[in-house]
Each structure stands twice: as structure tokens, then as C-alpha cells.
mmCIF file of C-alpha atoms and ligand atoms in Angstrom:
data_model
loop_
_atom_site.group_PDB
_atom_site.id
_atom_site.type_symbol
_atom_site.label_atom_id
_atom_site.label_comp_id
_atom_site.label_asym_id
_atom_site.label_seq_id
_atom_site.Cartn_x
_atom_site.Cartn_y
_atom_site.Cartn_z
ATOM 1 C CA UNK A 28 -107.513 24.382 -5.028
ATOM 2 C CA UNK A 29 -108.581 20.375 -5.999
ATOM 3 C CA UNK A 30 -105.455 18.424 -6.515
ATOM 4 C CA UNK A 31 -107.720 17.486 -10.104
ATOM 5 C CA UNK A 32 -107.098 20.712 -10.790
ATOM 6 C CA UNK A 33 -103.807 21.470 -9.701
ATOM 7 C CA UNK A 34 -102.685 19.055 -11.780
ATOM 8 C CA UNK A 35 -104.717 20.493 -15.301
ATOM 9 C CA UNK A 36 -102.880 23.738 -14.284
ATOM 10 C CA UNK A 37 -99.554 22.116 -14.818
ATOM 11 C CA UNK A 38 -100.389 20.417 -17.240
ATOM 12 C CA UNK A 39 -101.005 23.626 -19.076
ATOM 13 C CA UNK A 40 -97.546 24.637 -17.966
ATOM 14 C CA UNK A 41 -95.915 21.768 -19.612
ATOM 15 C CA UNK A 42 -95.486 19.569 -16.683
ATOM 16 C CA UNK A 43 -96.080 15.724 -17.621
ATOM 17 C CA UNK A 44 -98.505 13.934 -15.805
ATOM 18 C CA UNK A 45 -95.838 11.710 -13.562
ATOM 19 C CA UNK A 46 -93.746 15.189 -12.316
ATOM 20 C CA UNK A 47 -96.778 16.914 -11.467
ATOM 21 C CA UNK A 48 -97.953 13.855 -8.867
ATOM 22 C CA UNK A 49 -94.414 13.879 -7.881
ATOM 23 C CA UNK A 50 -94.278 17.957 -6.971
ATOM 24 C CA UNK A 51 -97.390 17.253 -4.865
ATOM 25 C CA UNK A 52 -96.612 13.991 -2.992
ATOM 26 C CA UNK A 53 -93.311 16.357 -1.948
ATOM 27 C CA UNK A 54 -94.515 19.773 -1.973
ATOM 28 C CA UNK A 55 -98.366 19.340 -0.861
ATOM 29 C CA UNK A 56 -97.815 15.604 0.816
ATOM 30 C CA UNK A 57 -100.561 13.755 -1.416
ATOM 31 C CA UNK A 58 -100.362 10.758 -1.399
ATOM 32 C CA UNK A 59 -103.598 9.278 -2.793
ATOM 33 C CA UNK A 60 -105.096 10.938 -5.979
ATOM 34 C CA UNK A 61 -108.385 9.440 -5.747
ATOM 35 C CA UNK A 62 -109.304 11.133 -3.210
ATOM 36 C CA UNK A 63 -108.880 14.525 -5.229
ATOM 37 C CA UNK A 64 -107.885 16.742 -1.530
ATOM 38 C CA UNK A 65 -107.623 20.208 -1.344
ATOM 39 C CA UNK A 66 -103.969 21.897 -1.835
ATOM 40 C CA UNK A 67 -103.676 24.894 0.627
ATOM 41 C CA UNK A 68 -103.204 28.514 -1.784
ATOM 42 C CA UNK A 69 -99.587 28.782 -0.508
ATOM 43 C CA UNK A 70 -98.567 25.025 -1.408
ATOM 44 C CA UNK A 71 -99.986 25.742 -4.501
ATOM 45 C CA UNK A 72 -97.906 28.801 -5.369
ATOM 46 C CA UNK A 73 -94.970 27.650 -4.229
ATOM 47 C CA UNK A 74 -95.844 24.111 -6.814
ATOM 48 C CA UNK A 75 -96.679 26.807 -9.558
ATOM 49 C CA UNK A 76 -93.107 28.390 -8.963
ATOM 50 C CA UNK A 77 -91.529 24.870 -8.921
ATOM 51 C CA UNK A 78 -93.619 24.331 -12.244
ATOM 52 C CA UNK A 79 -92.414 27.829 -13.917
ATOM 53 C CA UNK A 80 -88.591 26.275 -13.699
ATOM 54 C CA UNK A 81 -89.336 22.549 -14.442
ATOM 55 C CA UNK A 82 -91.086 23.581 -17.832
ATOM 56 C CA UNK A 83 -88.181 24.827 -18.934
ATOM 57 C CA UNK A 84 -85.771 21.878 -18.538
ATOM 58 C CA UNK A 85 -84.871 22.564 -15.389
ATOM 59 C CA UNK A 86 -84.320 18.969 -13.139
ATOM 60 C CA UNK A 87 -87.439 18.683 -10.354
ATOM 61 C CA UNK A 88 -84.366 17.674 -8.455
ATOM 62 C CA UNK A 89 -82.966 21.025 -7.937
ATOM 63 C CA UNK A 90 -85.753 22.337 -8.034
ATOM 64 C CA UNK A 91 -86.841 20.904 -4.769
ATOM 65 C CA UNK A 92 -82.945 21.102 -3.825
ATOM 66 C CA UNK A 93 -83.254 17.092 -2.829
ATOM 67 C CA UNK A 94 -82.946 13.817 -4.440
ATOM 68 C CA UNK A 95 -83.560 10.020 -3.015
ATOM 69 C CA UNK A 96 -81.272 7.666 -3.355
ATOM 70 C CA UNK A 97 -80.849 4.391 -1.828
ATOM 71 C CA UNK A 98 -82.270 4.894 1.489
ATOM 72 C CA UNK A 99 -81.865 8.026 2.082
ATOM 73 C CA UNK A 100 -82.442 12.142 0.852
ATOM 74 C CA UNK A 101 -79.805 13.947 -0.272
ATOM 75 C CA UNK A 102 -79.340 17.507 -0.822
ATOM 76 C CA UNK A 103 -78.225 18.398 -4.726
ATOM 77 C CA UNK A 104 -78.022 21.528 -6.301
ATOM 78 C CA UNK A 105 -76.043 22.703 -10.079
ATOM 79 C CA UNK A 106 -72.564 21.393 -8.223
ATOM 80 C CA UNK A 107 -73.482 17.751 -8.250
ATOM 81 C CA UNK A 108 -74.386 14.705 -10.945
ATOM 82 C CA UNK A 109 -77.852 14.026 -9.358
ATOM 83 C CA UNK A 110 -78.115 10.521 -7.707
ATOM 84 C CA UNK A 111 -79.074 7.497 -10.218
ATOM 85 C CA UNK A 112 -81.172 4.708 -9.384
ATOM 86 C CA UNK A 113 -78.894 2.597 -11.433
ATOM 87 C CA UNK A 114 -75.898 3.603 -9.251
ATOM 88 C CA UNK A 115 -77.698 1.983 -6.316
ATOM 89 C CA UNK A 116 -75.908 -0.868 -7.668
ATOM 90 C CA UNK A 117 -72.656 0.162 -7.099
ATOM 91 C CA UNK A 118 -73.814 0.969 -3.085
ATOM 92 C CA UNK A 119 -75.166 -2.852 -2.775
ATOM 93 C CA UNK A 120 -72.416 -4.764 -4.289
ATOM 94 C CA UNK A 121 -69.380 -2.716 -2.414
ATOM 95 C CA UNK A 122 -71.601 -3.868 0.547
ATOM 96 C CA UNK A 123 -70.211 -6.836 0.141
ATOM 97 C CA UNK A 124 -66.730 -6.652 0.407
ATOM 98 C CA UNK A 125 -66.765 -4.103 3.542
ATOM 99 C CA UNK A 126 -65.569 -4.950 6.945
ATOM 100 C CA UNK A 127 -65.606 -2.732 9.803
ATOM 101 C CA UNK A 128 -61.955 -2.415 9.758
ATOM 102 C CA UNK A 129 -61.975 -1.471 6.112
ATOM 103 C CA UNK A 130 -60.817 2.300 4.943
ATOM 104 C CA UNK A 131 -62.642 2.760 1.709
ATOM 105 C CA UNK A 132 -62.869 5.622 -0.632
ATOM 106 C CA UNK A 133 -65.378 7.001 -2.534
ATOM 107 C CA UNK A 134 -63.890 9.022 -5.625
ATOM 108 C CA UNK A 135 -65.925 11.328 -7.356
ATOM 109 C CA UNK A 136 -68.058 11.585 -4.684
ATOM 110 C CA UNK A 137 -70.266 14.276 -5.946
ATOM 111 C CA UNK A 138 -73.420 14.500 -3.465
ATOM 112 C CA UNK A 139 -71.663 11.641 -1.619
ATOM 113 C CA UNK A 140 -74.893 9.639 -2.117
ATOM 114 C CA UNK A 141 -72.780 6.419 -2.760
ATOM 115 C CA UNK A 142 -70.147 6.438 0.543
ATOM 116 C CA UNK A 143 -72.538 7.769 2.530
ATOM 117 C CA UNK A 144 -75.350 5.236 1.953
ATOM 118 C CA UNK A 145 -72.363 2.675 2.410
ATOM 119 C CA UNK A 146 -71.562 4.221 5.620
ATOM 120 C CA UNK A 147 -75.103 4.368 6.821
ATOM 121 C CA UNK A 148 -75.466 0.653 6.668
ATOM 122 C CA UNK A 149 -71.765 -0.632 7.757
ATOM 123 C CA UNK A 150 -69.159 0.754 10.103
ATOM 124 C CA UNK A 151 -65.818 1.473 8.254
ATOM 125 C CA UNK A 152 -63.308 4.586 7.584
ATOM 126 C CA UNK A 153 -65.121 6.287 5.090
ATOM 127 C CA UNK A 154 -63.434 8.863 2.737
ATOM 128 C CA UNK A 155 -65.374 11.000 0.503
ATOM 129 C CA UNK A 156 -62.994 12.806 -2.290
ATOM 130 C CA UNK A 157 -64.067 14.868 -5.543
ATOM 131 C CA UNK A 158 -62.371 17.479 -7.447
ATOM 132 C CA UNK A 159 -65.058 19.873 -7.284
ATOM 133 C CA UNK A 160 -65.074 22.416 -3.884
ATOM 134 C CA UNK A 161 -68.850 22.790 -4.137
ATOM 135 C CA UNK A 162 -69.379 19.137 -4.615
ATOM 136 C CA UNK A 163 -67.790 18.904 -1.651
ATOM 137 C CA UNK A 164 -69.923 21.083 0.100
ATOM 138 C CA UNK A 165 -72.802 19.410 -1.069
ATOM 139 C CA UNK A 166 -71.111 15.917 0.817
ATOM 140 C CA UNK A 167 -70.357 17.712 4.142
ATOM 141 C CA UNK A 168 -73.863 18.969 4.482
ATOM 142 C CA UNK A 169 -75.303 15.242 3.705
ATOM 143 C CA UNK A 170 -73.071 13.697 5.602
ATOM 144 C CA UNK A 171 -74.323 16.611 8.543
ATOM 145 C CA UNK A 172 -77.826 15.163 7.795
ATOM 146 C CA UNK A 173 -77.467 11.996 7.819
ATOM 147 C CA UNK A 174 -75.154 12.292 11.593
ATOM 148 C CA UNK A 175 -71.719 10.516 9.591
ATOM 149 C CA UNK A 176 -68.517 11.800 9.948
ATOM 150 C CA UNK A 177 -66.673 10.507 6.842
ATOM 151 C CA UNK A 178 -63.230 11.811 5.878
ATOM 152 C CA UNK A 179 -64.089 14.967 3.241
ATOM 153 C CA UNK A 180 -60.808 15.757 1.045
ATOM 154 C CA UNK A 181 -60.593 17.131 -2.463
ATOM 155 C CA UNK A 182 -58.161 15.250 -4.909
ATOM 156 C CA UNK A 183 -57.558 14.555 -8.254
ATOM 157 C CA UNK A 184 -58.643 11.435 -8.600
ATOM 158 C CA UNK A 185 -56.219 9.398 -6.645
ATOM 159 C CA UNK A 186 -53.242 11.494 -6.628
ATOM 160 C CA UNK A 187 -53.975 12.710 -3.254
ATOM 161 C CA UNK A 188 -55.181 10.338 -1.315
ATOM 162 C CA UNK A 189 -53.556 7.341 0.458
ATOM 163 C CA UNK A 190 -54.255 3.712 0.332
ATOM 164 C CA UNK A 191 -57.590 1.784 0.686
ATOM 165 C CA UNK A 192 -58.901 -1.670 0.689
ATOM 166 C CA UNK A 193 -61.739 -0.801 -1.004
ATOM 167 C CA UNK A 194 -62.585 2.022 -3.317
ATOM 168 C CA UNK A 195 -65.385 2.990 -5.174
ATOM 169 C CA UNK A 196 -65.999 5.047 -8.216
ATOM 170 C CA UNK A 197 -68.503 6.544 -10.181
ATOM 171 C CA UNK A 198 -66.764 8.303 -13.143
ATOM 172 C CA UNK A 199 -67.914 11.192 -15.743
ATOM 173 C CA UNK A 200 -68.661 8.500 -18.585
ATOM 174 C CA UNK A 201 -70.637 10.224 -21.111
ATOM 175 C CA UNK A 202 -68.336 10.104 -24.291
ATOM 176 C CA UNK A 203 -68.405 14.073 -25.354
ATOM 177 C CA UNK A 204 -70.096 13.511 -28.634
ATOM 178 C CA UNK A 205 -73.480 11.938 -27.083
ATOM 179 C CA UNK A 206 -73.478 14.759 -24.266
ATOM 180 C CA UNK A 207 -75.783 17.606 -26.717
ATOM 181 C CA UNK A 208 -78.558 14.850 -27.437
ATOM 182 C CA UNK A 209 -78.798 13.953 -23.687
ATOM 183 C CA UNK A 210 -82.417 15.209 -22.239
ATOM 184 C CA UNK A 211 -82.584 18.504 -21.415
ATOM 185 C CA UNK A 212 -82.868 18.155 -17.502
ATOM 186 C CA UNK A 213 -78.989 16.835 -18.240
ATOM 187 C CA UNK A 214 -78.107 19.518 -19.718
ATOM 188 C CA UNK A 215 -78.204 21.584 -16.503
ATOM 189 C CA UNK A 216 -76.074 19.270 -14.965
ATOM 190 C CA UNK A 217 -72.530 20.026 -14.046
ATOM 191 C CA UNK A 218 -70.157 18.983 -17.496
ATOM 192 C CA UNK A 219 -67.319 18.175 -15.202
ATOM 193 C CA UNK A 220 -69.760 14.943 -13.141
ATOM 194 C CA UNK A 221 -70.490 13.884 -16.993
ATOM 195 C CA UNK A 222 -67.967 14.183 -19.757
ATOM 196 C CA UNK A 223 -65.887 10.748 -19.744
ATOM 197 C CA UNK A 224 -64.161 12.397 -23.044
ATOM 198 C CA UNK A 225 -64.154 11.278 -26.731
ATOM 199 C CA UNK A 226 -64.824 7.619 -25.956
ATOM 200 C CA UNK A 227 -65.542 7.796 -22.035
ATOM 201 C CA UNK A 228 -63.094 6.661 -21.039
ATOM 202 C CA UNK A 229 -60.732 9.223 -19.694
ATOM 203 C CA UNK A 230 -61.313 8.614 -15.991
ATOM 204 C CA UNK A 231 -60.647 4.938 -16.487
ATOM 205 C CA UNK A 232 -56.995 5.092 -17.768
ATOM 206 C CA UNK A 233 -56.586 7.549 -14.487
ATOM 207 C CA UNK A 234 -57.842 4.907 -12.455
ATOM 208 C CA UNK A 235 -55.825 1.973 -14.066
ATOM 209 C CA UNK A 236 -52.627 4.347 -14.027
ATOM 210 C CA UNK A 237 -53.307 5.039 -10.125
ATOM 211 C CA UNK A 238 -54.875 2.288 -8.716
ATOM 212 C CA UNK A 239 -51.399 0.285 -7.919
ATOM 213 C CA UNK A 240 -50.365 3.139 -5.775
ATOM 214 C CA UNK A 241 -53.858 3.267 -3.689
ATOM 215 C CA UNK A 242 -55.092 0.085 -2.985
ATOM 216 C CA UNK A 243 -54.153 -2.591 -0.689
ATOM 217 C CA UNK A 244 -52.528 -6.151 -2.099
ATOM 218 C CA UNK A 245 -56.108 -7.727 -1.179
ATOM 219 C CA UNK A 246 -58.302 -4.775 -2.430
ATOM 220 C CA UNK A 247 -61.143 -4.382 -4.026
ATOM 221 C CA UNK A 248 -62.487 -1.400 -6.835
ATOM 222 C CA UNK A 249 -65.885 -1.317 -8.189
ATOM 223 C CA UNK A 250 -66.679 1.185 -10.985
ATOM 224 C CA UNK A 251 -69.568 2.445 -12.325
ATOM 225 C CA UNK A 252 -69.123 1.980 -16.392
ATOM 226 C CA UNK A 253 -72.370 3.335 -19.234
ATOM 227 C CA UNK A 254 -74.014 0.557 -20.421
ATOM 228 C CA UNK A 255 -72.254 0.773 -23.761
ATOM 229 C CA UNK A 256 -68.381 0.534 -22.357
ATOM 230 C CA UNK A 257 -68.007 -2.684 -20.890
ATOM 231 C CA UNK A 258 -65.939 -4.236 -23.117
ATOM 232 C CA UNK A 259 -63.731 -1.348 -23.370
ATOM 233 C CA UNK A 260 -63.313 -1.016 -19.515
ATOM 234 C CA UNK A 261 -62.652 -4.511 -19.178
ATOM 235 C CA UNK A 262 -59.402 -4.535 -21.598
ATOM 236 C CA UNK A 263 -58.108 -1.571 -20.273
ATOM 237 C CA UNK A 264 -58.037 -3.234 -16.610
ATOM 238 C CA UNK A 265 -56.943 -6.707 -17.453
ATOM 239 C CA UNK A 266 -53.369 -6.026 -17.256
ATOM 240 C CA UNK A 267 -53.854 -4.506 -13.584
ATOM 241 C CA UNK A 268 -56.074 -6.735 -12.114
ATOM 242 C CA UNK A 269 -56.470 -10.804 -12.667
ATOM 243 C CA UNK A 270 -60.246 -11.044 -11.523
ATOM 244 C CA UNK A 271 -62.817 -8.954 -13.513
ATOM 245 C CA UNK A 272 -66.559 -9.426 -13.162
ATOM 246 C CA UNK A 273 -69.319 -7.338 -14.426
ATOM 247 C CA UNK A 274 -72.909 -6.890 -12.651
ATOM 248 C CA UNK A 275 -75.905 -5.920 -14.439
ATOM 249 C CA UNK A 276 -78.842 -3.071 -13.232
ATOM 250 C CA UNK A 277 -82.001 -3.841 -12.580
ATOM 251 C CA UNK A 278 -82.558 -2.717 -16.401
ATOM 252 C CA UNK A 279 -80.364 -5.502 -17.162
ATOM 253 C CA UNK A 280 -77.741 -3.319 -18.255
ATOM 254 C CA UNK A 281 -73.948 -4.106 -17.486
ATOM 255 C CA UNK A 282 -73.802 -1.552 -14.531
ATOM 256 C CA UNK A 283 -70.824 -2.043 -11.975
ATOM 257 C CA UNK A 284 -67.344 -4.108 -12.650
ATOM 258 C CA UNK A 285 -65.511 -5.472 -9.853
ATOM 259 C CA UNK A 286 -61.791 -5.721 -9.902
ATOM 260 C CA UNK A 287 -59.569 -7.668 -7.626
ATOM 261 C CA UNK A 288 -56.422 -9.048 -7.454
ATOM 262 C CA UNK A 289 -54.180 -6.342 -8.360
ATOM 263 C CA UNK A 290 -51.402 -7.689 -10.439
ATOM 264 C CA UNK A 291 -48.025 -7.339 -9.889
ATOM 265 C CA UNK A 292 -45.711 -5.535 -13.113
ATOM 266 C CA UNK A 293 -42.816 -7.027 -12.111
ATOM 267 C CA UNK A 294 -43.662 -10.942 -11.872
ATOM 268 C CA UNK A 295 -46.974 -10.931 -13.633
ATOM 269 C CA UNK A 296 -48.622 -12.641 -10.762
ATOM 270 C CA UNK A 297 -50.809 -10.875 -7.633
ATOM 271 C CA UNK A 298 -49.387 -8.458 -5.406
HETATM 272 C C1 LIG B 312 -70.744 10.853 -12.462
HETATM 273 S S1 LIG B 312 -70.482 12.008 -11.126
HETATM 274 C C2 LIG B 312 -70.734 10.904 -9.753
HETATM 275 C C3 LIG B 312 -71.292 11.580 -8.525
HETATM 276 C C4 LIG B 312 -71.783 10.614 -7.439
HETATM 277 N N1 LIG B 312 -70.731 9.726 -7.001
HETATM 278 C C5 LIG B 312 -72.975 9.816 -7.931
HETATM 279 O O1 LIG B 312 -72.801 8.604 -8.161
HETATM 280 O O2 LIG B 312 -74.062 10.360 -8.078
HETATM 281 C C6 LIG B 312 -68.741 12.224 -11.238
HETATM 282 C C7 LIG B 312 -68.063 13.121 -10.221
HETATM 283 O O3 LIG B 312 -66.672 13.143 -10.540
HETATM 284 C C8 LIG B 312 -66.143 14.398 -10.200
HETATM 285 N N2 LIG B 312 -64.888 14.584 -10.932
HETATM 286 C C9 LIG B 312 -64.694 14.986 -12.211
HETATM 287 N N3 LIG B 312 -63.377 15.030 -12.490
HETATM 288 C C10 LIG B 312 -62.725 14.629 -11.376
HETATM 289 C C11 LIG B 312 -61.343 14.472 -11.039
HETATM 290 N N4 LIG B 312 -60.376 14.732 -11.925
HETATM 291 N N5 LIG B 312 -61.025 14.053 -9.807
HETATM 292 C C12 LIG B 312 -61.992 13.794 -8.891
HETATM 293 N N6 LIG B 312 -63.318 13.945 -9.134
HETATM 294 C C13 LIG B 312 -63.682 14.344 -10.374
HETATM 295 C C14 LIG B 312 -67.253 15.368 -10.560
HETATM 296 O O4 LIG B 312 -67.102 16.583 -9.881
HETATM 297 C C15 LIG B 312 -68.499 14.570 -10.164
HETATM 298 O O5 LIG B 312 -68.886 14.914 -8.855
#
């Protein structure tokens, strides 16, 4: 079959124009529409049983069974949040404050999309942690793929785990009342990688409660906040740490805030 028409079929199915040139850059590897090629009968069955799923909410993502994400592909299936662009954020500013000799954590791993594409581009001692066991499969087989040997443990939150220099974090956010009108590819996504609670900000207060006992005196946490929780996140911190900035997405949305210099309870000044 002509890609042309290929396309008019799944169009018929429901599929917009943008996922059906998606399905066949991965699925048939066409890469230039103009030239209208010819999809082999098999590709094309296997994009029509792709299709039959997508049209009825179902992510393209796990469909496929993959996602991109920074630099890499990562496996995802219904255990794991699938990878944001926006979170690509979070991977380039931590970048900045890793060493070699750092140990970092990523919490709530999920795929492990963020400490993994850390890992790929700087040596350190990685730990992946999420309470989910089969989000934690999905990490040890992308971490297989990608030839990284990160520390894999499961943990709630922080209570687990031991302390790091730098840690990362991208929380459930999604305050519980917004979850319902969320697009319906969401809504096959696990609840546990979204729901932040009434006003999102559950996994926060964990944090803040837990970060004194898990990161170094000169440490560093970045979180991932919702566009819509800034504020919030930043008043609930600024008792724990004195330095607080915020970095926007390439949407210009506030995206990722920094924290450092953990302050001390006792004498009100750093650690
Ligand atoms: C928003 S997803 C982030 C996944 C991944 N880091 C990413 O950026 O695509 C949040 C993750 O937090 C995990 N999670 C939820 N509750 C948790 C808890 N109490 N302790 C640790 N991880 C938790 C979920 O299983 C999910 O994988």
C-alpha cells in the first residue's frame, strides 16, 4: 500500500494526521512523505493493529512499547509516567552540579529516563529508586539497554535510601481534582506516577520532611513542580533550604526549582 493511502486509512480510524506520520516514520521507517513510498502488507497490518488501540485513547507510546527522551529510547509500558519533553529540563540543569565523584539519586525514577540520561552523559554513582516493583523493572531493562549499571532499589521516597549530594525528583503533581479532565492517553497512565493529592503537593512535604536526613551539607535537589505550583513549592522549602531558584521550560513555564543550602534547625544558618 501508498503511504497516501495508509495514512487516509487511519485517518478513517481516528488517527490524527501527526500520529499517523509518527506510526510510520517508527513502524514502516518513512521518513519523507513526498515521496508517497510503498508500505510492505505486513508493516501495514501491524500499523493497522497499532491504529485499532491508539483510536481508543490508548498512548502511541505503549503502543510501540518505547518513548524518546533526551537522547535516548526508553522502554515504557502501563507501569511507568511516560517520559516528558518538559522534564528534559530537569536532566540538563542537574548536569550542572554533577561531578564524577558525586552519588546522586534519582527518586521516582519511573522508566529511569531522567538518571539514566544523567548517567549517560557524566560519570557518577547513580541510584535509581521508585516505589513501584514494575517501575523498577522498566529501569533495569533501560539501564540493560543503554550498557549503565546504576544502583536499582525500591524506597519510599527517601526513607530508604542513604545520603546524596545531589538528588533529583520528579514527583506525582497532578492535584486529584484536575486528574478526570486530563486527555485521555493520561488516563491510561499509572495513578500512582500522577496524583500529587488535593493540591499536589503531597510528595513535596515528604521531600522537605526527608531531605535533612539524605543530603549532604553542600547538596543540591532539583524538583520537577506543574506549572501552576511554584509559589506553593517555594514556601514550603524556604525554611529547609536558604537558596531557591526556579527555571523555566522551553514553553516558558516554571519547570525545575533548585534548592541548596540546606539550613540548619538548630542555628538557623547552613549546615
Ligand atoms: C511523575 S512520575 C516520574 C517518572 C520519571 N522520573 C519521569 O520523569 O518520567 C512519578 C513516579 O513516582 C513514583 N512514586 C509514587 N509514589 C512514590 C513513593 N511514595 N515513593 C517513591 N516513588 C513513588 C511513581 O511510581 C512514578 O514512577
Amino acid at each position: 500500500m501508498k503511504t497516501k493511502e495508509c495514512v487516509a486509512q487511519l485517518k478513517s480510524l481516528g488517527i490524527d494526521h501527526r500520529t499517523s506520520r509518527y506510526l510510520l516514520k517508527e513502524v514502516a521507517g518513512v521518513s519523507n512523505f513526498l515521496l508517497d513510498p510503498e508500505v510492505p502488507d505486513s508493516t501495514c497490518r501491524k500499523i493497522f493493529r497499532y491504529a485499532k488501540k491508539i483510536s481508543t485513547g490508548y498512548p502511541v507510546q505503549y503502543a510501540l512499547g518505547y518513548s524518546y527522551f533526551y537522547k535516548n529510547k526508553f522502554k515504557v509500558n502501563r507501569h511507568v509516567l511516560i517520559p516528558r519533553f518538559d522534564t528534559e529540563r530537569l536532566v540538563e540543569e542537574a548536569l550542572k552540579y554533577i561531578e564524577p565523584t558525586s552519588r546522586v539519586l534519582d527518586c521516582c525514577t519511573g522508566s529511569g529516563c531522567v538518571g539514566l540520561s544523567i548517567l549517560c552523559e557524566k560519570h557518577c554513582d547513580m541510584t535509581l529508586s521508585d516505589i513501584s516493583r514494575g517501575a523498577l523493572r522498566v529501569a533495569k531493562s533501560n539501564a540493560k539497554s543503554l550498557h549503565l549499571d546504576p544502583h536499582i532499589t525500591r524506597s519510599d521516597m527517601l526513607s530508604d535510601l542513604t545520603k546524596y549530594d545531589v538528588i533529583v525528583c520528579n514527583p506525582p503533581y497532578i492535584k486529584s481534582g484536575d486528574i478526570a479532565s486530563l486527555d485521555s492517553a493520561v488516563q491510561h497512565e499509572p495513578i500512582l506516577a500522577l496524583d500529587g493529592d488535593v493540591d499536589g503537593l503531597k510528595y513535596y512535604r515528604i521531600l522537605k520532611d526527608q531531605v535533612r536526613e539524605h543530603l549532604r551539607p553542600h547538596g543540591v535537589m532539583l524538583v520537577e513542580i506543574g506549572y501552576d505550583i511554584q509559589d506553593s513549592v517555594i514556601e514550603l522549602f524556604k525554611d529547609t533550604f536558604r537558596d531557591i531558584s526556579t527555571v523555566y521550560d522551553y514553553g516558558n513555564n516554571p519547570r525545575v526549582v533548585i534548592l541548596t543550602n540546606l539550613i540548619n534547625p538548630n542555628i538557623g544558618e547552613w549546615l
